[in-house]
Coordinates of C-alpha atoms in Angstrom, one line a residue:
Chain A
M1031 CA 0.2 0.4 0.1
N1032 CA 2.7 2.0 1.0
K1033 CA 4.8 1.1 -2.2
L1034 CA 1.1 2.9 -4.2
N1035 CA 0.9 5.8 -2.8
N1036 CA 4.9 6.3 -3.2
M1037 CA 3.9 6.5 -7.2
K1038 CA 3.9 9.4 -9.3
K1039 CA 0.3 10.1 -10.0
S1040 CA 0.7 9.9 -14.1
T1041 CA 1.9 6.0 -12.9
K1042 CA -1.5 5.4 -11.1
V1043 CA -3.5 6.7 -13.6
D1044 CA -1.8 4.2 -15.9
F1045 CA -1.6 1.1 -13.9
A1046 CA -5.4 2.0 -13.7
T1047 CA -6.4 1.6 -17.1
Y1048 CA -4.5 -1.2 -17.5
L1049 CA -7.1 -2.6 -15.0
G1050 CA -9.7 -1.1 -16.3
V1051 CA -9.1 -2.6 -19.7
I1052 CA -8.5 -5.9 -18.2
I1053 CA -11.4 -6.0 -15.6
A1054 CA -13.7 -5.0 -18.9
F1055 CA -12.8 -7.8 -20.5
I1056 CA -13.6 -10.3 -18.1
V1057 CA -16.7 -8.5 -17.1
I1058 CA -17.9 -9.3 -21.0
T1059 CA -16.4 -12.6 -21.5
V1060 CA -18.4 -13.8 -18.4
L1061 CA -21.5 -12.1 -20.3
M1062 CA -21.4 -13.2 -22.9
N1063 CA -20.9 -17.0 -21.5
N1064 CA -24.0 -16.0 -19.6
G1065 CA -25.3 -15.4 -23.0
T1066 CA -26.4 -11.9 -20.9
L1067 CA -25.3 -10.3 -24.4
G1068 CA -27.2 -10.9 -27.9
R1069 CA -25.6 -11.7 -30.9
K1070 CA -25.9 -7.8 -32.0
Q1071 CA -24.1 -7.0 -29.2
V1072 CA -20.7 -9.2 -29.2
G1073 CA -20.9 -8.6 -32.7
L1074 CA -20.0 -4.5 -31.4
L1075 CA -17.1 -5.9 -29.5
V1076 CA -14.5 -6.2 -32.2
P1077 CA -15.0 -3.0 -33.7
A1078 CA -15.1 -1.3 -30.3
C1079 CA -11.9 -2.7 -29.8
C1080 CA -10.3 -1.5 -33.0
Y1081 CA -11.9 2.2 -32.8
V1082 CA -10.4 2.4 -29.2
V1083 CA -7.1 1.6 -30.8
M1084 CA -7.3 4.0 -33.3
A1085 CA -8.5 6.4 -30.3
V1086 CA -5.3 6.1 -28.8
S1087 CA -3.4 6.3 -32.1
L1088 CA -4.5 9.1 -33.3
N1089 CA -4.6 10.5 -29.8
L1090 CA -0.8 10.1 -30.2
T1091 CA -0.8 12.3 -33.2
V1092 CA -3.3 15.2 -32.3
G1093 CA -3.0 14.7 -28.1
I1094 CA 0.8 14.9 -27.7
L1095 CA 1.9 15.2 -31.3
G1096 CA -0.2 18.6 -31.1
E1097 CA -0.7 17.9 -35.2
L1098 CA -4.1 18.0 -36.4
S1099 CA -4.5 14.3 -38.7
L1100 CA -7.4 14.2 -40.9
G1101 CA -6.5 11.2 -42.9
H1102 CA -6.0 8.5 -40.0
A1103 CA -8.5 6.1 -41.2
G1104 CA -5.9 6.0 -44.4
F1105 CA -3.6 4.0 -42.6
M1106 CA -6.5 1.9 -41.0
S1107 CA -7.4 1.3 -44.7
V1108 CA -4.2 0.1 -45.6
G1109 CA -3.5 -2.0 -42.5
A1110 CA -6.9 -3.9 -42.9
F1111 CA -6.4 -4.9 -46.6
S1112 CA -2.9 -5.8 -46.5
G1113 CA -3.9 -8.0 -43.5
V1114 CA -6.8 -9.5 -45.1
I1115 CA -4.1 -10.1 -48.5
A1116 CA -1.6 -11.8 -45.3
A1117 CA -4.3 -14.0 -43.7
M1118 CA -5.8 -15.2 -46.7
S1119 CA -3.0 -16.0 -48.5
L1120 CA -1.3 -17.9 -45.5
A1121 CA -5.0 -20.0 -45.0
E1122 CA -3.3 -23.2 -46.0
A1123 CA 0.4 -22.8 -45.0
I1124 CA -0.9 -21.8 -41.0
P1125 CA -4.0 -23.3 -40.2
F1126 CA -4.4 -22.4 -36.5
E1127 CA -6.8 -18.9 -36.5
P1128 CA -5.1 -16.6 -33.9
L1129 CA -1.3 -17.1 -35.3
R1130 CA -2.6 -15.9 -38.2
L1131 CA -4.6 -13.3 -37.1
A1132 CA -1.6 -11.8 -35.4
I1133 CA 0.6 -12.9 -38.1
A1134 CA -1.8 -10.7 -40.2
M1135 CA -2.0 -8.0 -37.8
V1136 CA 1.7 -7.0 -37.6
A1137 CA 1.5 -7.4 -41.6
G1138 CA -0.9 -4.8 -41.6
A1139 CA 1.3 -2.6 -38.5
V1140 CA 4.3 -2.8 -41.4
C1141 CA 2.3 -1.7 -44.0
A1142 CA 0.8 1.6 -42.4
G1143 CA 4.3 1.9 -40.8
I1144 CA 5.6 2.5 -44.5
A1145 CA 2.9 4.2 -45.5
G1146 CA 3.5 6.3 -42.4
V1147 CA 6.6 7.1 -43.4
I1148 CA 5.5 7.8 -47.1
V1149 CA 2.7 10.3 -45.9
G1150 CA 4.8 11.4 -42.4
V1151 CA 8.3 13.0 -44.3
P1152 CA 6.5 15.4 -46.6
V1153 CA 3.6 16.0 -44.4
L1154 CA 5.5 16.9 -41.0
R1155 CA 7.0 20.0 -43.1
L1156 CA 3.7 21.6 -42.6
R1157 CA 1.9 23.3 -39.9
G1158 CA -1.4 23.8 -38.2
D1159 CA -4.7 23.9 -40.8
Y1160 CA -2.4 22.9 -44.0
L1161 CA -1.1 19.9 -42.4
A1162 CA -4.2 18.8 -41.5
I1163 CA -5.8 19.4 -45.2
V1164 CA -2.4 17.4 -46.6
T1165 CA -3.2 14.8 -44.2
L1166 CA -6.9 14.5 -45.2
A1167 CA -5.6 14.6 -49.3
F1168 CA -3.3 11.6 -48.1
G1169 CA -6.3 10.3 -46.7
E1170 CA -8.5 10.1 -49.9
I1171 CA -5.4 9.4 -52.3
I1172 CA -5.2 6.1 -49.7
K1173 CA -8.5 5.5 -50.7
D1174 CA -8.9 5.6 -54.2
L1175 CA -5.3 4.0 -54.4
I1176 CA -7.1 0.8 -52.7
N1177 CA -10.2 0.8 -54.7
C1178 CA -8.3 0.3 -57.8
L1179 CA -6.0 -3.1 -56.4
I1180 CA -7.1 -6.2 -57.6
V1181 CA -4.9 -9.2 -55.8
G1182 CA -5.4 -12.8 -56.0
H1183 CA -3.6 -16.1 -54.5
D1184 CA -3.2 -19.3 -55.6
S1185 CA -0.5 -21.7 -55.3
E1186 CA 2.2 -19.7 -57.1
G1187 CA 1.9 -16.7 -54.4
L1188 CA 0.0 -13.5 -54.7
H1189 CA -1.1 -11.3 -57.7
I1190 CA -1.5 -8.2 -58.1
I1191 CA -2.8 -5.4 -60.6
F1192 CA -3.4 -1.9 -60.7
N1193 CA -6.6 -1.4 -62.5
F1194 CA -5.7 2.4 -62.9
K1195 CA -7.8 2.9 -65.6
G1196 CA -11.0 0.5 -64.5
L1197 CA -10.6 -1.4 -67.5
K1198 CA -9.3 -4.8 -66.0
T1199 CA -11.1 -7.6 -64.1
V1200 CA -10.8 -10.5 -62.0
D1201 CA -9.1 -12.2 -65.6
D1202 CA -7.0 -10.6 -65.8
L1203 CA -5.0 -12.1 -62.8
G1204 CA -4.2 -15.0 -64.4
L1205 CA -5.0 -17.4 -61.6
L1206 CA -4.2 -21.1 -61.5
P1207 CA -7.4 -22.9 -61.3
G1208 CA -7.7 -23.3 -57.2
G1209 CA -6.7 -19.6 -56.6
N1210 CA -8.8 -17.5 -54.9
V1211 CA -9.8 -13.6 -55.5
I1212 CA -8.8 -12.0 -52.2
I1213 CA -9.8 -7.9 -53.1
K1214 CA -11.9 -7.4 -56.7
G1215 CA -10.9 -3.6 -57.3
A1216 CA -13.6 -1.4 -56.1
Q1217 CA -15.7 -4.6 -54.6
G1218 CA -13.5 -4.6 -52.4
A1219 CA -12.2 -7.8 -50.0
T1220 CA -14.5 -10.1 -50.5
G1221 CA -15.4 -13.8 -49.1
T1222 CA -12.5 -13.3 -46.5
D1223 CA -12.2 -15.9 -43.2
T1224 CA -13.1 -13.9 -40.2
I1225 CA -11.2 -14.8 -37.8
A1226 CA -11.1 -12.0 -35.0
S1227 CA -11.6 -12.4 -32.1
F1228 CA -12.4 -10.1 -29.1
T1229 CA -9.8 -11.7 -27.2
A1230 CA -7.2 -10.2 -30.0
G1231 CA -8.4 -6.9 -30.1
V1232 CA -8.2 -6.6 -25.7
V1233 CA -4.4 -7.9 -26.7
L1234 CA -4.3 -5.2 -29.0
I1235 CA -5.7 -2.5 -26.8
L1236 CA -3.4 -3.9 -24.0
I1237 CA -0.4 -3.8 -26.4
T1238 CA -1.6 0.0 -27.9
L1239 CA -1.8 1.2 -24.8
F1240 CA 2.3 -0.5 -23.7
V1241 CA 3.2 1.4 -26.4
V1242 CA 1.7 4.5 -26.5
L1243 CA 2.2 5.1 -22.6
N1244 CA 5.9 4.2 -22.2
L1245 CA 6.8 6.5 -25.3
I1246 CA 4.8 9.3 -24.0
H1247 CA 6.9 8.5 -20.2
S1248 CA 9.7 8.1 -22.1
R1249 CA 12.3 10.7 -23.2
T1250 CA 11.4 10.5 -26.8
G1251 CA 7.8 11.5 -25.5
R1252 CA 8.6 14.6 -23.6
A1253 CA 10.8 15.6 -27.2
V1254 CA 7.3 15.5 -28.6
M1255 CA 5.9 17.0 -25.8
A1256 CA 7.9 19.4 -25.8
I1257 CA 7.9 19.9 -29.0
R1258 CA 4.0 20.8 -29.1
D1259 CA 4.7 23.1 -26.4
N1260 CA 6.7 25.5 -28.1
R1261 CA 8.3 24.1 -31.4
I1262 CA 11.1 26.9 -31.5
A1263 CA 11.8 26.8 -27.9
A1264 CA 12.8 22.2 -28.9
E1265 CA 14.3 23.2 -31.6
S1266 CA 16.3 25.6 -30.1
V1267 CA 17.4 23.3 -26.9
G1268 CA 19.2 20.9 -29.7
I1269 CA 15.3 18.3 -30.6
N1270 CA 15.6 17.2 -33.7
I1271 CA 11.9 18.2 -35.5
T1272 CA 11.3 16.2 -37.2
K1273 CA 12.8 13.0 -36.2
Y1274 CA 10.8 12.5 -33.1
K1275 CA 7.6 14.4 -35.3
L1276 CA 7.7 11.2 -37.8
I1277 CA 8.7 9.0 -34.5
A1278 CA 5.1 10.0 -33.0
F1279 CA 3.3 10.0 -36.5
V1280 CA 4.6 6.7 -37.4
T1281 CA 4.3 5.2 -34.0
S1282 CA 0.8 5.6 -34.3
A1283 CA -0.3 5.1 -38.0
T1284 CA 1.2 1.8 -37.5
L1285 CA -0.8 1.3 -34.2
A1286 CA -3.7 2.2 -37.2
G1287 CA -2.8 0.0 -38.9
A1288 CA -2.8 -3.1 -36.3
A1289 CA -6.1 -2.0 -35.7
G1290 CA -7.4 -2.0 -39.5
A1291 CA -6.0 -5.7 -39.8
L1292 CA -8.4 -6.6 -37.1
Y1293 CA -11.5 -4.7 -38.2
G1294 CA -10.6 -6.1 -41.9
L1295 CA -11.0 -10.1 -40.7
N1296 CA -13.7 -9.0 -39.0
Y1297 CA -16.2 -8.8 -42.1
S1298 CA -16.4 -11.1 -44.5
S1299 CA -16.0 -8.3 -46.6
L1300 CA -15.0 -5.1 -47.4
Q1301 CA -14.7 -2.1 -49.4
A1302 CA -12.4 0.9 -48.9
T1303 CA -14.7 3.6 -49.3
K1304 CA -15.3 2.3 -45.7
F1305 CA -12.1 4.1 -44.3
N1306 CA -12.9 7.4 -45.6
F1307 CA -13.0 11.1 -44.2
N1308 CA -15.9 10.6 -42.2
T1309 CA -14.5 7.0 -40.4
S1310 CA -11.1 9.9 -39.6
I1311 CA -13.5 12.7 -38.2
L1312 CA -15.9 10.0 -36.4
V1313 CA -11.9 8.8 -34.7
L1314 CA -11.4 12.5 -34.2
V1315 CA -14.0 13.1 -33.0
F1316 CA -13.7 10.5 -29.8
V1317 CA -10.0 11.9 -29.0
V1318 CA -11.7 15.0 -28.3
L1319 CA -14.7 14.5 -26.5
G1320 CA -11.5 11.8 -24.9
G1321 CA -10.2 14.7 -24.3
L1322 CA -6.7 15.9 -26.0
G1323 CA -3.6 14.0 -24.1
N1324 CA -5.3 11.5 -22.3
I1325 CA -5.2 8.1 -22.8
W1326 CA -8.2 6.5 -20.8
G1327 CA -10.4 9.6 -21.9
S1328 CA -10.6 7.9 -25.2
I1329 CA -10.7 4.8 -24.6
V1330 CA -14.2 5.9 -22.5
A1331 CA -14.9 8.3 -25.7
A1332 CA -14.4 5.7 -28.1
I1333 CA -16.2 2.8 -27.0
V1334 CA -19.4 5.6 -24.9
L1335 CA -19.7 6.9 -28.9
Y1336 CA -19.4 3.8 -30.9
V1337 CA -21.7 2.1 -28.8
L1338 CA -24.2 4.8 -28.5
P1339 CA -25.2 5.1 -32.2
E1340 CA -26.1 1.4 -32.3
A1341 CA -27.7 1.7 -28.4
L1342 CA -29.7 4.4 -30.1
R1343 CA -31.1 2.2 -33.3
S1344 CA -34.3 1.8 -31.7
V1345 CA -34.9 5.1 -32.9
A1346 CA -33.2 4.5 -36.4
D1347 CA -33.9 7.5 -38.0
L1348 CA -33.2 10.3 -35.8
R1349 CA -30.0 8.7 -33.4
M1350 CA -27.6 10.3 -36.5
L1351 CA -29.9 13.2 -35.2
V1352 CA -29.3 12.8 -31.5
Y1353 CA -25.5 12.4 -32.4
A1354 CA -25.1 15.3 -33.9
I1355 CA -26.8 17.6 -31.0
V1356 CA -25.4 15.6 -28.5
L1357 CA -21.6 16.1 -29.9
I1358 CA -22.2 19.6 -30.1
L1359 CA -23.7 20.0 -27.1
V1360 CA -20.8 18.3 -25.2
M1361 CA -18.7 20.6 -27.0
L1362 CA -20.6 23.8 -26.2
A1363 CA -20.8 22.5 -22.7
T1364 CA -17.2 21.3 -22.2
N1365 CA -15.6 24.7 -23.6
S1366 CA -18.2 27.6 -23.7
P1367 CA -16.6 30.0 -21.1
K1368 CA -20.4 30.9 -20.0
M1369 CA -21.0 27.1 -19.8
K1370 CA -17.9 26.4 -18.0
A1371 CA -19.0 28.9 -15.3
V1372 CA -22.4 27.6 -14.9
L1373 CA -20.9 24.1 -14.6
S1374 CA -18.2 25.3 -11.7
R1375 CA -21.2 26.6 -9.8
V1376 CA -22.9 23.7 -9.8
I1377 CA -19.9 21.3 -9.1
P1378 CA -17.7 22.2 -7.0
R1379 CA -14.1 21.8 -7.9
K1380 CA -10.9 20.7 -6.8
K1381 CA -8.5 22.7 -5.6
G1382 CA -5.4 21.1 -8.0
D1383 CA -7.9 21.5 -11.0
E1384 CA -7.4 25.5 -11.2
V1385 CA -4.1 25.1 -11.6
N1386 CA -4.7 23.5 -15.2
E1387 CA -6.9 26.2 -15.9
Chain Z
M714 CA -11.5 20.9 -79.9
E715 CA -11.8 17.5 -77.4
F716 CA -9.2 19.7 -75.4
L717 CA -11.2 22.7 -75.3
S718 CA -14.7 21.2 -74.4
Y719 CA -12.6 19.7 -71.8
L720 CA -11.3 22.6 -70.6
I721 CA -15.0 24.2 -70.6
S722 CA -16.0 21.7 -68.6
G723 CA -13.2 21.9 -66.1
I724 CA -14.0 25.8 -65.9
S725 CA -17.7 25.5 -65.1
L726 CA -16.7 23.0 -62.6
G727 CA -14.2 25.1 -61.3
S728 CA -15.8 28.1 -61.0
V729 CA -18.0 26.1 -59.2
Y730 CA -15.6 25.2 -56.8
A731 CA -13.8 29.1 -56.3
I732 CA -17.6 29.9 -55.7
I733 CA -17.7 27.7 -52.9
A734 CA -14.3 28.5 -52.0
L735 CA -14.7 32.5 -51.8
G736 CA -17.6 31.6 -49.0
Y737 CA -15.1 29.4 -47.0
T738 CA -12.0 31.4 -47.3
M739 CA -14.1 34.8 -46.0
V740 CA -15.0 32.8 -43.0
Y741 CA -11.6 31.4 -42.7
G742 CA -9.8 34.8 -42.8
I743 CA -12.2 36.6 -40.6
A744 CA -13.1 33.7 -37.2
K745 CA -10.4 31.9 -38.6
M746 CA -12.1 28.6 -38.2
L747 CA -12.7 25.3 -40.7
N748 CA -16.1 25.7 -41.0
F749 CA -16.7 21.9 -42.1
A750 CA -20.3 22.3 -42.2
H751 CA -20.7 24.9 -45.4
G752 CA -20.8 22.3 -47.7
D753 CA -23.9 21.1 -46.1
V754 CA -25.1 24.2 -46.2
I755 CA -24.7 24.3 -50.3
M756 CA -26.8 21.1 -50.1
I757 CA -29.4 22.8 -47.9
G758 CA -29.5 25.7 -50.7
G759 CA -30.1 22.7 -53.4
Y760 CA -32.9 21.3 -51.9
I761 CA -34.5 24.0 -51.0
S762 CA -34.5 25.6 -54.7
F763 CA -35.7 22.1 -55.7
C764 CA -38.2 22.2 -53.3
A765 CA -39.5 25.8 -54.3
M766 CA -39.2 25.2 -58.4
S767 CA -41.4 21.5 -58.0
Y768 CA -43.8 22.0 -55.7
L769 CA -44.1 25.6 -55.6
N770 CA -43.5 26.7 -59.2
F771 CA -41.3 29.2 -58.8
P772 CA -39.1 30.2 -61.5
G773 CA -35.2 29.3 -61.8
W774 CA -34.4 32.9 -60.5
L775 CA -36.7 33.1 -57.7
A776 CA -36.0 29.7 -56.8
L777 CA -32.1 31.1 -56.3
I778 CA -32.7 34.2 -54.1
L779 CA -35.2 32.1 -51.7
A780 CA -32.3 29.6 -51.4
M781 CA -29.7 32.4 -50.9
V782 CA -31.9 34.2 -47.9
V783 CA -32.6 30.8 -46.3
C784 CA -29.3 30.0 -45.9
T785 CA -28.2 33.2 -45.3
A786 CA -30.2 33.1 -42.2
L787 CA -29.1 29.3 -41.9
G788 CA -26.1 30.9 -41.5
V789 CA -26.1 33.2 -39.1
V790 CA -28.1 30.8 -37.1
I791 CA -25.8 28.7 -36.8
E792 CA -22.8 30.9 -35.9
G793 CA -24.8 32.5 -33.1
L794 CA -26.0 29.0 -31.9
A795 CA -22.9 27.0 -32.3
Y796 CA -19.5 29.1 -33.1
R797 CA -19.9 32.5 -30.9
P798 CA -19.9 30.7 -27.4
L799 CA -16.8 28.9 -28.7
R800 CA -14.9 32.4 -29.7
E801 CA -12.5 31.8 -27.4
A802 CA -12.5 27.6 -27.4
T803 CA -9.5 26.2 -28.9
S804 CA -9.4 25.8 -33.0
L805 CA -10.0 21.7 -32.3
A806 CA -13.3 22.6 -30.0
V807 CA -14.5 24.8 -33.2
L808 CA -13.7 21.8 -35.5
I809 CA -15.4 19.6 -34.0
T810 CA -18.3 21.6 -33.4
A811 CA -18.6 22.3 -37.1
I812 CA -18.7 18.3 -37.7
G813 CA -21.4 18.5 -35.0
V814 CA -23.4 21.0 -37.6
S815 CA -22.4 19.0 -40.4
Y816 CA -24.1 15.8 -39.4
F817 CA -26.7 17.8 -38.0
L818 CA -27.6 19.0 -41.5
Q819 CA -27.2 16.2 -43.5
N820 CA -29.5 14.4 -41.0
S821 CA -31.8 17.0 -40.6
A822 CA -32.3 16.6 -44.9
L823 CA -32.6 12.9 -44.8
L824 CA -35.3 13.1 -42.3
I825 CA -37.4 15.5 -44.4
W826 CA -36.1 14.8 -47.7
G827 CA -35.3 11.0 -47.8
A828 CA -32.1 9.5 -48.5
T829 CA -33.5 8.6 -52.8
P830 CA -31.9 11.2 -54.6
K831 CA -34.2 13.9 -56.3
V832 CA -33.6 15.1 -59.8
F833 CA -33.2 18.6 -60.3
S834 CA -34.4 20.9 -63.2
P835 CA -31.5 23.1 -64.0
I836 CA -32.8 26.9 -63.5
V837 CA -32.1 27.8 -67.1
E838 CA -31.9 25.3 -70.1
G839 CA -29.9 24.9 -73.2
T840 CA -26.7 25.6 -74.9
Q841 CA -24.6 28.3 -76.8
N842 CA -22.6 27.5 -79.9
I843 CA -19.3 29.3 -79.7
G844 CA -16.9 28.6 -82.3
G845 CA -18.1 25.5 -82.8
L846 CA -18.0 24.3 -79.5
S847 CA -21.4 23.6 -78.1
V848 CA -21.3 24.8 -74.2
S849 CA -24.8 24.6 -72.0
N850 CA -25.6 27.5 -70.9
I851 CA -25.6 26.8 -67.4
S852 CA -22.1 26.8 -67.6
L853 CA -21.9 30.3 -69.0
L854 CA -24.1 31.2 -65.9
T855 CA -21.6 29.2 -63.6
M856 CA -18.7 31.3 -65.0
A857 CA -20.3 34.6 -65.1
A858 CA -21.4 34.4 -61.9
C859 CA -18.1 33.1 -60.1
I860 CA -16.5 36.3 -62.1
V861 CA -19.6 38.9 -60.5
I862 CA -19.0 37.4 -57.0
M863 CA -15.0 37.7 -57.1
V864 CA -15.3 41.4 -58.4
V865 CA -17.6 42.2 -56.0
L866 CA -16.4 40.6 -53.2
T867 CA -12.8 42.2 -53.8
L868 CA -14.4 45.5 -53.9
F869 CA -16.5 45.0 -50.7
T870 CA -13.7 43.9 -48.6
S871 CA -11.7 47.0 -50.0
K872 CA -13.6 49.7 -50.2
T873 CA -16.6 49.7 -47.7
K874 CA -17.0 50.3 -44.3
M875 CA -18.0 46.2 -43.3
G876 CA -15.6 45.1 -45.8
K877 CA -13.0 47.0 -43.9
A878 CA -14.1 46.0 -40.7
M879 CA -13.7 42.1 -41.9
R880 CA -10.6 43.0 -42.9
A881 CA -9.7 44.6 -39.3
C882 CA -11.3 41.7 -38.0
S883 CA -8.7 39.3 -39.7
E884 CA -5.7 41.1 -38.5
D885 CA -6.5 41.0 -34.9
K886 CA -9.7 41.2 -33.2
G887 CA -8.7 42.5 -29.9
A888 CA -7.6 46.1 -31.5
A889 CA -10.7 45.9 -33.6
Q890 CA -12.7 45.9 -31.1
L891 CA -10.9 48.9 -29.2
M892 CA -11.8 50.9 -32.3
G893 CA -15.3 50.3 -32.1
I894 CA -15.9 47.7 -34.6
N895 CA -18.8 45.4 -33.2
V896 CA -16.6 42.2 -33.9
N897 CA -19.5 39.5 -33.5
R898 CA -21.5 41.8 -36.0
T899 CA -18.6 41.6 -38.3
I900 CA -18.5 37.9 -38.1
S901 CA -22.3 37.2 -37.9
T902 CA -22.5 39.2 -41.4
T903 CA -19.2 37.7 -43.0
F904 CA -21.4 33.9 -42.3
A905 CA -24.1 35.8 -43.5
I906 CA -22.3 36.3 -47.4
G907 CA -20.6 33.3 -46.7
S908 CA -24.0 30.8 -47.1
A909 CA -25.4 33.3 -49.7
L910 CA -22.4 32.2 -51.8
A911 CA -23.5 28.3 -50.6
A912 CA -26.4 28.7 -51.6
V913 CA -25.4 30.0 -55.1
A914 CA -22.6 27.3 -55.4
G915 CA -26.0 24.6 -54.5
V916 CA -28.0 25.9 -57.1
L917 CA -25.9 26.2 -59.9
M918 CA -24.1 22.9 -58.9
C919 CA -27.1 21.8 -58.8
S920 CA -28.3 22.3 -62.5
A921 CA -25.3 20.9 -64.0
Y922 CA -24.9 17.5 -62.0
P923 CA -28.8 17.4 -61.2
T924 CA -28.8 15.0 -58.5
L925 CA -29.2 15.6 -55.1
M926 CA -28.9 13.3 -51.7
P927 CA -28.4 14.6 -48.1
T928 CA -24.5 14.2 -48.8
T929 CA -24.5 16.2 -52.4
G930 CA -22.2 19.0 -50.5
S931 CA -19.8 16.4 -48.5
M932 CA -17.6 16.1 -51.3
P933 CA -18.0 19.3 -53.1
G934 CA -17.0 21.1 -49.4
I935 CA -14.0 19.1 -49.4
K936 CA -12.9 19.5 -52.8
A937 CA -13.5 23.6 -52.5
F938 CA -11.9 23.6 -48.9
T939 CA -8.6 22.6 -50.8
A940 CA -8.8 24.7 -53.3
A941 CA -8.8 27.2 -50.6
V942 CA -6.0 26.1 -49.2
F943 CA -4.7 25.2 -53.0
G944 CA -4.9 29.1 -53.6
G945 CA -4.0 29.9 -49.8
I946 CA -6.4 30.4 -47.5
G947 CA -7.7 34.1 -46.2
S948 CA -6.8 35.2 -50.0
I949 CA -10.2 36.3 -52.0
P950 CA -8.0 36.3 -55.4
G951 CA -6.3 32.5 -54.5
A952 CA -10.0 31.3 -53.9
F953 CA -10.8 32.0 -57.3
L954 CA -7.8 30.9 -59.0
G955 CA -7.6 27.6 -56.6
G956 CA -11.2 26.7 -57.3
I957 CA -10.8 27.3 -61.3
L958 CA -7.4 25.6 -61.3
L959 CA -8.9 22.5 -59.3
G960 CA -11.6 22.5 -61.6
I961 CA -9.7 22.5 -64.6
I962 CA -7.0 19.7 -63.2
E963 CA -9.9 17.2 -62.0
A964 CA -11.9 17.9 -65.6
L965 CA -8.5 17.1 -67.5
A966 CA -7.0 14.1 -65.5
K967 CA -11.0 12.5 -65.8
A968 CA -10.2 12.9 -69.4
Y969 CA -7.0 12.2 -70.4
L970 CA -5.9 10.0 -67.5
S971 CA -8.1 7.8 -65.1
T972 CA -11.9 8.6 -64.3
Q973 CA -11.1 6.7 -60.7
L974 CA -8.0 8.5 -59.6
S975 CA -9.5 11.7 -61.2
N976 CA -10.1 12.3 -57.1
S977 CA -6.5 11.5 -55.9
I978 CA -4.9 13.2 -58.6
V979 CA -6.5 16.4 -57.7
F980 CA -4.7 16.0 -54.4
A981 CA -1.7 15.0 -55.2
V982 CA -1.5 18.5 -57.0
L983 CA -2.1 20.2 -53.8
I984 CA 0.2 18.3 -51.8
I985 CA 3.3 18.7 -54.2
V986 CA 1.8 22.7 -54.3
L987 CA 1.6 23.2 -50.5
L988 CA 5.3 21.8 -50.0
V989 CA 6.6 24.0 -52.6
R990 CA 4.8 26.9 -51.5
P991 CA 3.5 26.2 -48.0
A992 CA 1.1 28.9 -47.9
G993 CA -0.6 28.1 -51.0
L994 CA -0.8 29.9 -54.3
L995 CA -0.9 33.2 -53.8
G996 CA -1.2 33.1 -49.5
K997 CA 1.3 35.4 -47.4
Y998 CA 4.0 33.5 -45.8
V999 CA 3.9 34.6 -41.9
P1000 CA 7.1 34.2 -40.5
E1001 CA 7.4 33.0 -36.9
K1002 CA 8.5 35.6 -33.8
V1003 CA 9.9 34.9 -31.2

């Protein structure tokens, strides 16, 4: 107990975050085995895990690095499709599903990481809104490029063609008999084995938390936050701006790729248009409502905001309208000075909070 | 000849982008916020004029004016309810609120008009034959409207009192207030102008590409934002130039390179331009002071 008291506040919060995820996992598993959760609720679990990882990883870019990224779904997309390709082409070589899922997630993460480097090097030279629009542009480009991809697999290995003019079809792959098509251009990946599992999702969340939290508390993380708080001051004390920005950005992209692979393997069919600008925005909303730089906030926001529209299905037509109104009201309530004054009168604040104002 | 007709369709499309981008850039220049709901105001403008023409049998010009009036009111209301309380908040908070407003408008439209696309009847019909090229009247109208709007806006911001107040606010809100400028009213006026332009763009766009859905506005909104950044956000001639160039690039890419990748090519050009000129084509580069 004494040891617990001696820990830094941030360490305590981190432990509580890990513990919370594990407890949530145990509770949900018990509920699943009980049969309390219906098929619909169980179906939400894996995507919810993916969005949690997406939110935590985007928080690294937006909250810790302080750069607004509007193309995070692009990395998820790269991860999803490379993960699907890896899983489908290894289907015969590795029949053991969890191992295949892990390899697919690693493949997704690596590909998204490479995409992160390609995007990050030019993008991170820009600042503010210009950076935001360029990440948006890259997200759309990635989506369009994947839409042109036709990939098949047979005993000779992978066949990939790039459908630049929209004239080629699956037949152009020249697959041997027994081969299967993995990605069919604009139709996306079809007939994917759904090998994603909730356990894998939770493991991925824990790995993400481990990576992100350790990064934040390391020397690298402090350098990244120094750049966020004052770029010029950070540069003048000898911090290599490009290097640390790139580290944070690529880590974020890599984790998004792993989440994408898990997401892709949760559905038997998946189109690249799923990962458009709106998905990036959705994840950004999770991050901002959870609190910039606040990791457990991102987790809670992602879960609540992902489950909320699904829970509102009873009022089907109104649900997105309600979602929009809730979003606006929450932003007004937490950011408007007038509302803050009203809130602070209703809820007495702790002394420590005043300092942060 | 073929090239010329592609070029003209590009300029016509670019004029629509330019009109939207002008609204974007005015709002950005003064309120320093990315108004993601701008694209959805275009869509609302389209629906209003659609209803006016098909249910009330209004002539095209009257429908356009009605759409402008409704969108202007809508813009002012949105600004007053959602953005004004956040004047002092971080830009990210305002951005998320704008996204909320965008969802709100899209889903309201979905509830009111349904998801089935409406077929919009153009406000002007027919084509003109210019030197062997047939150009639709709506293209000509769009180009003319774009040039007129650009000139009027430039004159407005440089000559009138309100225009000067706008420039003062965009320079320094605090100082402007000390000089007796009503900052809130100036920003409201900017939103009103931006939304009226969005309505014009909506009607012209739907006349040229006659399908109308609740999501009609989002892609042109993003493209116009790209155009505004391309030309240097905050600059009126920049938005005009950016819009026209974007339209031409898109039309030519569609015609000669790839239909599927035309959006990607537009975005790729944007990225290259921003890497060479980080503040856009006509944007001012402001060095950071320490």
